[in-house]
């Protein structure tokens, strides 16, 4: 009788956990801005000089760990003063801060944005809204939080998640040679 191999390579890979979803919030753009590329620190010819420049980057994969090439990742956030480019926020956002960006995921699943470390505003801890789309389908809407920020424990949306879900969407913004860096891997069900 042949031996049955039960080593690690013989076992099927465990599926990954999907990144937890969270509310879109009230400030998703009513109309997408003309400038909606990866660099939120430049809005057309205007350069934004407030806040802590940061790179938010990562890989978008499916539950089996395969890159989701061609998906679009969108982010939107408030400026350093806590204002969104949205009519519901009173038109107070700094015109130099793009506030919204969209990139298409590369074949290897990589995405990258240049922005600021998120800032708090009344009632919320610092966060960046994230949406992933594939074609006409929305695969995920969530929020990205700053690890170690003292406002997290007071934030009702962050607290509503269990510890494992919080750790999946809370990442460090660590110093780098060209600003802070936040690595935010995204896992979606396709």
XYZ file of C-alpha atoms in Angstrom:
190
model
C 0.000 0.000 0.000
C 1.503 3.396 -0.938
C 2.172 5.858 1.841
C -0.071 8.912 2.007
C 1.835 12.148 2.334
C 0.237 14.553 4.752
C 2.991 17.166 4.865
C 2.365 20.899 4.601
C 2.525 20.905 0.793
C -0.110 18.196 0.579
C -2.630 20.249 2.550
C -4.876 22.724 0.725
C -4.048 26.350 1.466
C -6.296 27.971 4.027
C -8.290 30.845 2.549
C -7.383 34.298 3.783
C -9.796 36.415 5.801
C -11.502 39.175 3.871
C -10.659 42.696 4.978
C -13.546 43.823 7.210
C -16.031 46.185 5.633
C -17.096 49.456 7.196
C -19.472 52.225 6.302
C -18.784 54.489 3.339
C -19.636 57.469 5.507
C -21.425 60.608 4.442
C -18.564 62.223 2.490
C -17.970 60.025 -0.579
C -17.602 62.524 -3.457
C -20.872 63.640 -5.055
C -18.915 64.218 -8.278
C -15.448 62.806 -8.801
C -12.800 65.516 -9.040
C -11.023 66.212 -12.338
C -7.747 65.352 -10.640
C -8.290 61.963 -9.025
C -4.918 60.260 -9.454
C -2.654 58.628 -6.844
C -1.186 61.913 -5.520
C -3.567 63.639 -3.101
C -0.907 66.259 -2.275
C -1.335 67.845 -5.720
C -4.712 69.036 -6.916
C -4.140 70.162 -10.480
C -1.440 72.855 -10.289
C -1.914 73.349 -6.505
C 0.443 71.696 -4.008
C -0.717 70.824 -0.493
C 1.837 71.598 2.207
C 0.010 70.784 5.451
C -0.009 67.539 7.396
C 2.485 64.693 7.398
C 3.172 63.397 3.860
C 2.535 59.662 3.701
C 2.525 56.746 1.301
C -0.369 54.303 1.643
C 0.385 51.156 -0.299
C -0.267 47.465 -0.387
C -1.471 44.507 -2.373
C -5.060 43.600 -3.277
C -5.619 39.833 -3.287
C -8.538 37.432 -3.325
C -9.263 34.931 -0.561
C -6.739 32.497 -2.082
C -3.977 35.128 -2.064
C -4.014 35.755 -5.832
C -3.576 39.370 -6.996
C -6.766 41.051 -8.200
C -5.203 42.722 -11.243
C -7.312 45.451 -12.813
C -9.278 46.240 -9.666
C -9.589 49.901 -8.777
C -8.741 51.187 -5.322
C -10.216 54.515 -4.269
C -9.369 56.495 -1.157
C -10.892 59.671 0.241
C -10.174 61.569 3.412
C -10.359 64.944 5.090
C -7.619 67.555 4.896
C -5.374 68.398 7.865
C -8.057 70.750 9.251
C -10.659 67.939 9.234
C -12.671 68.972 6.150
C -13.841 66.888 3.186
C -14.445 68.034 -0.383
C -18.162 67.460 -0.040
C -21.151 69.835 0.057
C -22.255 68.232 3.332
C -19.063 69.506 4.957
C -19.732 73.145 4.080
C -17.143 73.685 1.349
C -14.346 74.352 3.864
C -11.768 71.858 2.498
C -8.432 73.217 1.329
C -8.510 73.425 -2.494
C -4.864 72.299 -2.684
C -5.673 68.920 -1.079
C -7.084 66.541 -3.682
C -9.007 64.593 -1.034
C -9.845 61.682 -3.376
C -7.668 59.341 -5.405
C -8.121 56.310 -7.616
C -5.582 53.819 -8.971
C -5.801 50.612 -10.963
C -4.167 47.621 -9.333
C -1.119 46.277 -11.184
C -0.742 42.658 -12.346
C 1.085 41.848 -9.092
C -1.783 43.322 -7.021
C 0.172 46.439 -5.970
C -1.417 49.846 -5.388
C 0.043 53.081 -3.994
C -1.162 56.550 -2.947
C 0.647 59.683 -1.795
C -1.384 61.518 0.821
C -1.163 62.741 4.412
C -1.366 60.853 7.664
C -5.093 61.034 8.311
C -6.278 63.798 10.614
C -9.051 63.631 13.211
C -12.228 65.634 13.053
C -15.099 66.097 15.476
C -16.227 62.712 16.759
C -13.860 60.579 14.647
C -10.362 59.215 14.992
C -7.972 59.660 12.038
C -8.956 57.380 9.155
C -8.897 57.013 5.382
C -11.890 55.638 3.503
C -11.077 52.830 1.055
C -13.193 51.298 -1.700
C -12.248 48.451 -4.064
C -14.099 47.923 -7.346
C -13.727 45.359 -10.103
C -15.543 46.432 -13.223
C -19.008 47.520 -12.146
C -18.902 45.559 -8.877
C -17.979 47.049 -5.521
C -15.942 44.418 -3.694
C -15.201 46.292 -0.473
C -15.747 49.558 1.345
C -13.790 49.998 4.556
C -11.759 52.462 6.598
C -8.034 52.426 7.356
C -6.955 53.508 10.857
C -3.615 54.618 12.342
C -2.088 52.122 14.777
C -1.513 53.577 18.228
C -3.606 56.696 17.676
C -5.175 57.687 21.021
C -8.475 58.525 19.307
C -9.085 54.928 18.236
C -10.432 53.815 21.606
C -12.995 56.639 21.543
C -14.127 56.040 17.946
C -17.508 54.244 17.766
C -16.810 52.578 14.386
C -13.353 51.323 15.357
C -14.636 50.047 18.725
C -17.546 48.221 17.046
C -15.120 45.691 15.547
C -13.582 42.711 17.269
C -9.834 42.660 17.964
C -8.990 40.589 14.875
C -10.996 42.852 12.552
C -9.493 45.981 14.118
C -5.966 44.661 13.591
C -6.718 44.009 9.898
C -7.622 47.654 9.230
C -5.312 49.414 11.706
C -1.752 49.859 10.484
C 1.331 51.803 11.568
C 2.354 54.963 9.736
C 6.119 54.493 10.067
C 8.837 57.005 9.148
C 10.437 56.500 5.732
C 12.947 58.383 3.620
C 10.212 60.328 1.787
C 7.480 60.613 4.404
C 5.481 58.172 6.487
C 4.660 54.751 5.064
C 1.587 52.627 5.733
C 1.331 49.128 4.315
C -2.335 48.162 4.009
C -2.941 44.724 2.458
C -6.500 44.301 1.178
C -8.201 40.905 0.822
C -11.486 40.774 -1.106
C -13.986 38.109 -2.059
C -14.280 38.137 -5.844
